[in-house]
Amino acid sequence: MFEAVEAALNQRAKEKGIEKRNDKYQNRYSFSGKIICSECGSTFKRRIHSSGTRKYVAWCCSKHLKQITECSMQFIRDEDIKTAFVTMINKLIFGRKLILQPLLDALRGMSNSDNLSRIQELEKQIEKNAEQRELLVKLMAKGYLEPALFNRENNELKMEADNYMGQKEALIHALNGELSKVQEVSNLIKFTNKAEMINTFNEQIFNDHIEKIIVYSRVEIGFVLKCGITLRERM
């Protein structure tokens, strides 16, 4: 049955003009480009392995495949990843109140206090800086300042303004990141509140909530949720 499915997929790819090693072909699989080696940082590639007469899908570190001396990470089975994912999702469904709700509360606290206050303070400083620069221009126009003094003071104010703007942009970026995490955890809570335990791998659930997979060893991987939290599972 497995060989028949492989043959059908290969024939379909040929009809569509997709080569087997083409990125478009590779990205059909849920895990393509999402499995990362913790040892070297390379992505894993999908391969077909054999055990006697039985064939199975495995994922292998691309650097290990090219040069085994540069990375010692061994392959992991596709079915083991899917089983670990099912276990992880069921843990979240069962323990959502103990795991996800405290996480959501913590993220909301981080996003609502310090960063917002600091952004407001920076905006006041940016406004004050603009007023000082405007005053300098008026004094210069009326001949109250020497050009050299004006240039020095104006350059200092510009540098100060750039510094304030840089800090503000960084804080806004951080705040948006925290808000994004809050939204992702909220989505996960909504899903787990109405979901029942799953028995098999669900591609839609995986794509909705998982950013990537970190491989630590043949027996342990980590699922990185889209909120940035990594949940480890043994296989």
PDB file of C-alpha atoms in Angstrom:
ATOM      1  CA  MET A   1       0.000   0.000   0.000  1.00  0.00           C
ATOM      2  CA  PHE A   2       2.844   2.373   0.932  1.00  0.00           C
ATOM      3  CA  GLU A   3       4.650   1.718  -2.358  1.00  0.00           C
ATOM      4  CA  ALA A   4       1.411   2.212  -4.293  1.00  0.00           C
ATOM      5  CA  VAL A   5       0.848   5.603  -2.634  1.00  0.00           C
ATOM      6  CA  GLU A   6       4.460   6.606  -3.338  1.00  0.00           C
ATOM      7  CA  ALA A   7       4.030   5.633  -6.983  1.00  0.00           C
ATOM      8  CA  ALA A   8       0.813   7.623  -7.253  1.00  0.00           C
ATOM      9  CA  LEU A   9       2.421  10.707  -5.694  1.00  0.00           C
ATOM     10  CA  ASN A  10       5.444  10.430  -7.967  1.00  0.00           C
ATOM     11  CA  GLN A  11       3.208  10.119 -11.039  1.00  0.00           C
ATOM     12  CA  ARG A  12       1.185  13.155  -9.941  1.00  0.00           C
ATOM     13  CA  ALA A  13       4.379  15.150  -9.422  1.00  0.00           C
ATOM     14  CA  LYS A  14       5.609  14.258 -12.896  1.00  0.00           C
ATOM     15  CA  GLU A  15       2.302  15.322 -14.432  1.00  0.00           C
ATOM     16  CA  LYS A  16       2.585  18.692 -12.708  1.00  0.00           C
ATOM     17  CA  GLY A  17       6.237  19.075 -13.669  1.00  0.00           C
ATOM     18  CA  ILE A  18       7.487  18.924 -10.087  1.00  0.00           C
ATOM     19  CA  GLU A  19      10.839  17.282  -9.576  1.00  0.00           C
ATOM     20  CA  LYS A  20      11.246  15.161  -6.470  1.00  0.00           C
ATOM     21  CA  ARG A  21      13.930  17.404  -4.989  1.00  0.00           C
ATOM     22  CA  ASN A  22      12.135  20.608  -5.914  1.00  0.00           C
ATOM     23  CA  ASP A  23      11.177  22.898  -2.999  1.00  0.00           C
ATOM     24  CA  LYS A  24       7.569  22.942  -4.158  1.00  0.00           C
ATOM     25  CA  TYR A  25       7.477  19.144  -3.918  1.00  0.00           C
ATOM     26  CA  GLN A  26       9.230  19.029  -0.572  1.00  0.00           C
ATOM     27  CA  ASN A  27       6.926  21.588   1.027  1.00  0.00           C
ATOM     28  CA  ARG A  28       3.938  19.266   0.556  1.00  0.00           C
ATOM     29  CA  TYR A  29       4.885  17.570   3.797  1.00  0.00           C
ATOM     30  CA  SER A  30       3.850  19.050   7.157  1.00  0.00           C
ATOM     31  CA  PHE A  31       7.366  18.888   8.586  1.00  0.00           C
ATOM     32  CA  SER A  32       9.282  20.204   5.555  1.00  0.00           C
ATOM     33  CA  GLY A  33      11.608  23.027   6.598  1.00  0.00           C
ATOM     34  CA  LYS A  34      10.291  22.943  10.182  1.00  0.00           C
ATOM     35  CA  ILE A  35      12.551  20.341  11.821  1.00  0.00           C
ATOM     36  CA  ILE A  36      15.740  21.903  13.192  1.00  0.00           C
ATOM     37  CA  CYS A  37      18.844  20.139  14.525  1.00  0.00           C
ATOM     38  CA  SER A  38      19.771  21.344  18.015  1.00  0.00           C
ATOM     39  CA  GLU A  39      23.408  20.395  17.438  1.00  0.00           C
ATOM     40  CA  CYS A  40      24.202  22.282  14.230  1.00  0.00           C
ATOM     41  CA  GLY A  41      21.073  24.312  13.419  1.00  0.00           C
ATOM     42  CA  SER A  42      20.478  22.669  10.036  1.00  0.00           C
ATOM     43  CA  THR A  43      17.063  21.623   8.779  1.00  0.00           C
ATOM     44  CA  PHE A  44      16.066  17.980   8.441  1.00  0.00           C
ATOM     45  CA  LYS A  45      15.335  16.312   5.105  1.00  0.00           C
ATOM     46  CA  ARG A  46      12.699  13.695   4.414  1.00  0.00           C
ATOM     47  CA  ARG A  47      13.996  10.297   3.329  1.00  0.00           C
ATOM     48  CA  ILE A  48      12.714   6.764   2.801  1.00  0.00           C
ATOM     49  CA  HIS A  49      14.470   4.141   4.930  1.00  0.00           C
ATOM     50  CA  SER A  50      14.187   0.365   4.835  1.00  0.00           C
ATOM     51  CA  SER A  51      14.090  -2.220   7.604  1.00  0.00           C
ATOM     52  CA  GLY A  52      14.113  -5.619   5.970  1.00  0.00           C
ATOM     53  CA  THR A  53      11.271  -5.542   3.495  1.00  0.00           C
ATOM     54  CA  ARG A  54       9.488  -2.690   5.274  1.00  0.00           C
ATOM     55  CA  LYS A  55       9.945   0.912   4.219  1.00  0.00           C
ATOM     56  CA  TYR A  56       9.307   3.906   6.458  1.00  0.00           C
ATOM     57  CA  VAL A  57       9.661   7.694   6.377  1.00  0.00           C
ATOM     58  CA  ALA A  58      12.499   9.262   8.335  1.00  0.00           C
ATOM     59  CA  TRP A  59      13.862  12.774   8.807  1.00  0.00           C
ATOM     60  CA  CYS A  60      17.613  13.350   8.757  1.00  0.00           C
ATOM     61  CA  CYS A  61      19.835  16.343   9.535  1.00  0.00           C
ATOM     62  CA  SER A  62      21.032  17.772   6.214  1.00  0.00           C
ATOM     63  CA  LYS A  63      24.529  18.494   7.563  1.00  0.00           C
ATOM     64  CA  HIS A  64      24.829  14.965   8.959  1.00  0.00           C
ATOM     65  CA  LEU A  65      23.921  13.633   5.519  1.00  0.00           C
ATOM     66  CA  LYS A  66      26.577  15.767   3.806  1.00  0.00           C
ATOM     67  CA  GLN A  67      29.356  15.287   6.349  1.00  0.00           C
ATOM     68  CA  ILE A  68      28.804  12.936   9.269  1.00  0.00           C
ATOM     69  CA  THR A  69      31.851  14.293  11.132  1.00  0.00           C
ATOM     70  CA  GLU A  70      30.318  17.788  11.327  1.00  0.00           C
ATOM     71  CA  CYS A  71      27.094  16.718  13.036  1.00  0.00           C
ATOM     72  CA  SER A  72      26.382  13.516  14.925  1.00  0.00           C
ATOM     73  CA  MET A  73      22.595  13.878  15.082  1.00  0.00           C
ATOM     74  CA  GLN A  74      20.884  10.695  13.888  1.00  0.00           C
ATOM     75  CA  PHE A  75      17.612  10.355  11.999  1.00  0.00           C
ATOM     76  CA  ILE A  76      14.178  10.275  13.590  1.00  0.00           C
ATOM     77  CA  ARG A  77      11.125   8.436  12.326  1.00  0.00           C
ATOM     78  CA  ASP A  78       8.194  10.344  10.898  1.00  0.00           C
ATOM     79  CA  GLU A  79       5.740   8.187  12.837  1.00  0.00           C
ATOM     80  CA  ASP A  80       7.573   8.899  16.124  1.00  0.00           C
ATOM     81  CA  ILE A  81       7.279  12.670  15.562  1.00  0.00           C
ATOM     82  CA  LYS A  82       3.562  12.340  14.897  1.00  0.00           C
ATOM     83  CA  THR A  83       3.042  10.183  17.995  1.00  0.00           C
ATOM     84  CA  ALA A  84       4.938  12.726  20.116  1.00  0.00           C
ATOM     85  CA  PHE A  85       2.789  15.518  18.680  1.00  0.00           C
ATOM     86  CA  VAL A  86      -0.416  13.655  19.560  1.00  0.00           C
ATOM     87  CA  THR A  87       0.862  13.188  23.119  1.00  0.00           C
ATOM     88  CA  MET A  88       1.803  16.861  23.443  1.00  0.00           C
ATOM     89  CA  ILE A  89      -1.553  18.130  22.133  1.00  0.00           C
ATOM     90  CA  ASN A  90      -3.461  15.777  24.440  1.00  0.00           C
ATOM     91  CA  LYS A  91      -1.469  17.093  27.404  1.00  0.00           C
ATOM     92  CA  LEU A  92      -2.469  20.640  26.470  1.00  0.00           C
ATOM     93  CA  ILE A  93      -6.112  19.667  26.053  1.00  0.00           C
ATOM     94  CA  PHE A  94      -6.162  17.824  29.382  1.00  0.00           C
ATOM     95  CA  GLY A  95      -4.147  20.378  31.363  1.00  0.00           C
ATOM     96  CA  ARG A  96      -5.100  23.612  29.621  1.00  0.00           C
ATOM     97  CA  LYS A  97      -6.182  25.299  32.861  1.00  0.00           C
ATOM     98  CA  LEU A  98      -2.896  24.435  34.568  1.00  0.00           C
ATOM     99  CA  ILE A  99      -0.603  25.163  31.589  1.00  0.00           C
ATOM    100  CA  LEU A 100      -2.133  27.653  29.160  1.00  0.00           C
ATOM    101  CA  GLN A 101      -4.193  29.970  31.363  1.00  0.00           C
ATOM    102  CA  PRO A 102      -1.264  30.881  33.698  1.00  0.00           C
ATOM    103  CA  LEU A 103       0.896  31.443  30.612  1.00  0.00           C
ATOM    104  CA  LEU A 104      -1.713  33.763  29.102  1.00  0.00           C
ATOM    105  CA  ASP A 105      -2.014  35.723  32.364  1.00  0.00           C
ATOM    106  CA  ALA A 106       1.767  36.128  32.563  1.00  0.00           C
ATOM    107  CA  LEU A 107       2.045  37.326  28.952  1.00  0.00           C
ATOM    108  CA  ARG A 108      -0.766  39.841  29.434  1.00  0.00           C
ATOM    109  CA  GLY A 109       1.010  41.242  32.489  1.00  0.00           C
ATOM    110  CA  MET A 110       4.269  41.628  30.568  1.00  0.00           C
ATOM    111  CA  SER A 111       2.616  43.424  27.639  1.00  0.00           C
ATOM    112  CA  ASN A 112       0.474  45.898  29.557  1.00  0.00           C
ATOM    113  CA  SER A 113       2.726  47.634  32.075  1.00  0.00           C
ATOM    114  CA  ASP A 114       6.383  48.632  31.772  1.00  0.00           C
ATOM    115  CA  ASN A 115       6.675  48.931  27.990  1.00  0.00           C
ATOM    116  CA  LEU A 116       3.595  51.126  27.617  1.00  0.00           C
ATOM    117  CA  SER A 117       4.726  53.469  30.395  1.00  0.00           C
ATOM    118  CA  ARG A 118       8.212  53.746  28.923  1.00  0.00           C
ATOM    119  CA  ILE A 119       6.831  54.472  25.430  1.00  0.00           C
ATOM    120  CA  GLN A 120       4.687  57.292  26.820  1.00  0.00           C
ATOM    121  CA  GLU A 121       7.680  58.773  28.625  1.00  0.00           C
ATOM    122  CA  LEU A 122       9.790  58.627  25.463  1.00  0.00           C
ATOM    123  CA  GLU A 123       7.064  60.388  23.488  1.00  0.00           C
ATOM    124  CA  LYS A 124       7.169  63.259  25.994  1.00  0.00           C
ATOM    125  CA  GLN A 125      10.953  63.468  25.662  1.00  0.00           C
ATOM    126  CA  ILE A 126      10.724  63.405  21.865  1.00  0.00           C
ATOM    127  CA  GLU A 127       8.179  66.251  21.962  1.00  0.00           C
ATOM    128  CA  LYS A 128      10.375  68.287  24.333  1.00  0.00           C
ATOM    129  CA  ASN A 129      13.383  67.693  22.086  1.00  0.00           C
ATOM    130  CA  ALA A 130      11.448  68.962  19.055  1.00  0.00           C
ATOM    131  CA  GLU A 131      10.485  72.128  20.954  1.00  0.00           C
ATOM    132  CA  GLN A 132      14.136  72.756  21.878  1.00  0.00           C
ATOM    133  CA  ARG A 133      15.238  72.361  18.267  1.00  0.00           C
ATOM    134  CA  GLU A 134      12.484  74.712  17.110  1.00  0.00           C
ATOM    135  CA  LEU A 135      13.648  77.302  19.658  1.00  0.00           C
ATOM    136  CA  LEU A 136      17.231  76.986  18.422  1.00  0.00           C
ATOM    137  CA  VAL A 137      16.098  77.708  14.860  1.00  0.00           C
ATOM    138  CA  LYS A 138      14.203  80.817  15.998  1.00  0.00           C
ATOM    139  CA  LEU A 139      17.194  82.107  17.979  1.00  0.00           C
ATOM    140  CA  MET A 140      19.485  81.507  15.027  1.00  0.00           C
ATOM    141  CA  ALA A 141      17.095  83.309  12.661  1.00  0.00           C
ATOM    142  CA  LYS A 142      17.072  86.354  14.941  1.00  0.00           C
ATOM    143  CA  GLY A 143      20.879  86.387  15.124  1.00  0.00           C
ATOM    144  CA  TYR A 144      21.089  85.489  18.823  1.00  0.00           C
ATOM    145  CA  LEU A 145      23.307  82.433  18.186  1.00  0.00           C
ATOM    146  CA  GLU A 146      26.621  81.989  16.424  1.00  0.00           C
ATOM    147  CA  PRO A 147      26.482  79.439  13.579  1.00  0.00           C
ATOM    148  CA  ALA A 148      29.078  77.208  15.260  1.00  0.00           C
ATOM    149  CA  LEU A 149      27.116  77.129  18.535  1.00  0.00           C
ATOM    150  CA  PHE A 150      23.854  76.524  16.682  1.00  0.00           C
ATOM    151  CA  ASN A 151      25.331  73.588  14.747  1.00  0.00           C
ATOM    152  CA  ARG A 152      26.785  72.009  17.868  1.00  0.00           C
ATOM    153  CA  GLU A 153      23.579  72.320  19.900  1.00  0.00           C
ATOM    154  CA  ASN A 154      21.400  71.238  16.984  1.00  0.00           C
ATOM    155  CA  ASN A 155      23.533  68.145  16.293  1.00  0.00           C
ATOM    156  CA  GLU A 156      23.371  67.133  19.951  1.00  0.00           C
ATOM    157  CA  LEU A 157      19.601  67.454  19.937  1.00  0.00           C
ATOM    158  CA  LYS A 158      19.370  65.419  16.718  1.00  0.00           C
ATOM    159  CA  MET A 159      21.464  62.646  18.257  1.00  0.00           C
ATOM    160  CA  GLU A 160      19.288  62.725  21.359  1.00  0.00           C
ATOM    161  CA  ALA A 161      16.111  62.551  19.244  1.00  0.00           C
ATOM    162  CA  ASP A 162      17.483  59.611  17.232  1.00  0.00           C
ATOM    163  CA  ASN A 163      18.279  57.813  20.474  1.00  0.00           C
ATOM    164  CA  TYR A 164      14.752  58.365  21.801  1.00  0.00           C
ATOM    165  CA  MET A 165      13.206  57.196  18.528  1.00  0.00           C
ATOM    166  CA  GLY A 166      15.388  54.062  18.488  1.00  0.00           C
ATOM    167  CA  GLN A 167      14.330  53.180  22.014  1.00  0.00           C
ATOM    168  CA  LYS A 168      10.678  53.793  21.183  1.00  0.00           C
ATOM    169  CA  GLU A 169      10.773  51.619  18.056  1.00  0.00           C
ATOM    170  CA  ALA A 170      12.468  48.810  19.984  1.00  0.00           C
ATOM    171  CA  LEU A 171       9.831  48.956  22.719  1.00  0.00           C
ATOM    172  CA  ILE A 172       6.984  49.001  20.182  1.00  0.00           C
ATOM    173  CA  HIS A 173       8.517  45.976  18.457  1.00  0.00           C
ATOM    174  CA  ALA A 174       8.792  44.158  21.792  1.00  0.00           C
ATOM    175  CA  LEU A 175       5.243  45.119  22.721  1.00  0.00           C
ATOM    176  CA  ASN A 176       3.879  43.902  19.391  1.00  0.00           C
ATOM    177  CA  GLY A 177       5.753  40.643  19.897  1.00  0.00           C
ATOM    178  CA  GLU A 178       4.211  40.166  23.318  1.00  0.00           C
ATOM    179  CA  LEU A 179       0.736  40.978  21.983  1.00  0.00           C
ATOM    180  CA  SER A 180       1.265  38.466  19.187  1.00  0.00           C
ATOM    181  CA  LYS A 181       2.183  35.818  21.759  1.00  0.00           C
ATOM    182  CA  VAL A 182      -0.933  36.679  23.749  1.00  0.00           C
ATOM    183  CA  GLN A 183      -3.068  36.174  20.625  1.00  0.00           C
ATOM    184  CA  GLU A 184      -1.419  32.832  19.817  1.00  0.00           C
ATOM    185  CA  VAL A 185      -1.955  31.506  23.352  1.00  0.00           C
ATOM    186  CA  SER A 186      -5.566  32.753  23.256  1.00  0.00           C
ATOM    187  CA  ASN A 187      -6.097  30.855  20.007  1.00  0.00           C
ATOM    188  CA  LEU A 188      -4.621  27.720  21.548  1.00  0.00           C
ATOM    189  CA  ILE A 189      -6.885  28.032  24.593  1.00  0.00           C
ATOM    190  CA  LYS A 190      -9.940  28.430  22.362  1.00  0.00           C
ATOM    191  CA  PHE A 191      -8.927  25.279  20.501  1.00  0.00           C
ATOM    192  CA  THR A 192      -8.247  23.190  23.614  1.00  0.00           C
ATOM    193  CA  ASN A 193     -11.470  24.340  25.298  1.00  0.00           C
ATOM    194  CA  LYS A 194     -13.598  22.746  22.600  1.00  0.00           C
ATOM    195  CA  ALA A 195     -11.280  19.975  21.391  1.00  0.00           C
ATOM    196  CA  GLU A 196     -11.431  16.310  22.322  1.00  0.00           C
ATOM    197  CA  MET A 197      -8.390  14.088  22.748  1.00  0.00           C
ATOM    198  CA  ILE A 198      -6.910  13.084  19.397  1.00  0.00           C
ATOM    199  CA  ASN A 199      -5.740   9.591  18.467  1.00  0.00           C
ATOM    200  CA  THR A 200      -3.859  10.341  15.252  1.00  0.00           C
ATOM    201  CA  PHE A 201      -1.714  13.122  13.841  1.00  0.00           C
ATOM    202  CA  ASN A 202      -3.737  16.077  12.581  1.00  0.00           C
ATOM    203  CA  GLU A 203      -1.966  18.205   9.980  1.00  0.00           C
ATOM    204  CA  GLN A 204      -4.315  21.177  10.395  1.00  0.00           C
ATOM    205  CA  ILE A 205      -3.763  21.346  14.161  1.00  0.00           C
ATOM    206  CA  PHE A 206      -0.011  21.102  13.626  1.00  0.00           C
ATOM    207  CA  ASN A 207       0.058  23.932  11.075  1.00  0.00           C
ATOM    208  CA  ASP A 208      -2.217  26.135  13.181  1.00  0.00           C
ATOM    209  CA  HIS A 209      -0.162  25.995  16.367  1.00  0.00           C
ATOM    210  CA  ILE A 210       3.405  24.777  15.715  1.00  0.00           C
ATOM    211  CA  GLU A 211       6.197  27.031  14.450  1.00  0.00           C
ATOM    212  CA  LYS A 212       8.964  24.414  14.269  1.00  0.00           C
ATOM    213  CA  ILE A 213      10.390  21.257  15.831  1.00  0.00           C
ATOM    214  CA  ILE A 214      13.760  21.088  17.609  1.00  0.00           C
ATOM    215  CA  VAL A 215      15.503  17.715  17.627  1.00  0.00           C
ATOM    216  CA  TYR A 216      17.607  17.145  20.753  1.00  0.00           C
ATOM    217  CA  SER A 217      18.258  13.445  20.246  1.00  0.00           C
ATOM    218  CA  ARG A 218      16.784  10.269  18.762  1.00  0.00           C
ATOM    219  CA  VAL A 219      14.465  10.081  21.778  1.00  0.00           C
ATOM    220  CA  GLU A 220      13.617  13.726  22.535  1.00  0.00           C
ATOM    221  CA  ILE A 221      12.207  16.586  20.472  1.00  0.00           C
ATOM    222  CA  GLY A 222      10.691  19.969  21.258  1.00  0.00           C
ATOM    223  CA  PHE A 223       7.595  21.492  19.678  1.00  0.00           C
ATOM    224  CA  VAL A 224       7.949  25.279  19.419  1.00  0.00           C
ATOM    225  CA  LEU A 225       4.491  26.805  19.650  1.00  0.00           C
ATOM    226  CA  LYS A 226       3.732  29.951  17.655  1.00  0.00           C
ATOM    227  CA  CYS A 227       3.712  31.883  20.930  1.00  0.00           C
ATOM    228  CA  GLY A 228       7.420  31.022  21.299  1.00  0.00           C
ATOM    229  CA  ILE A 229       7.080  28.422  24.062  1.00  0.00           C
ATOM    230  CA  THR A 230       8.885  25.102  23.542  1.00  0.00           C
ATOM    231  CA  LEU A 231       7.315  21.893  24.866  1.00  0.00           C
ATOM    232  CA  ARG A 232       9.588  18.852  25.001  1.00  0.00           C
ATOM    233  CA  GLU A 233       8.419  15.328  24.367  1.00  0.00           C
ATOM    234  CA  ARG A 234      10.229  11.993  24.580  1.00  0.00           C
ATOM    235  CA  MET A 235       9.701   9.481  21.811  1.00  0.00           C
TER     236      MET A 235
END
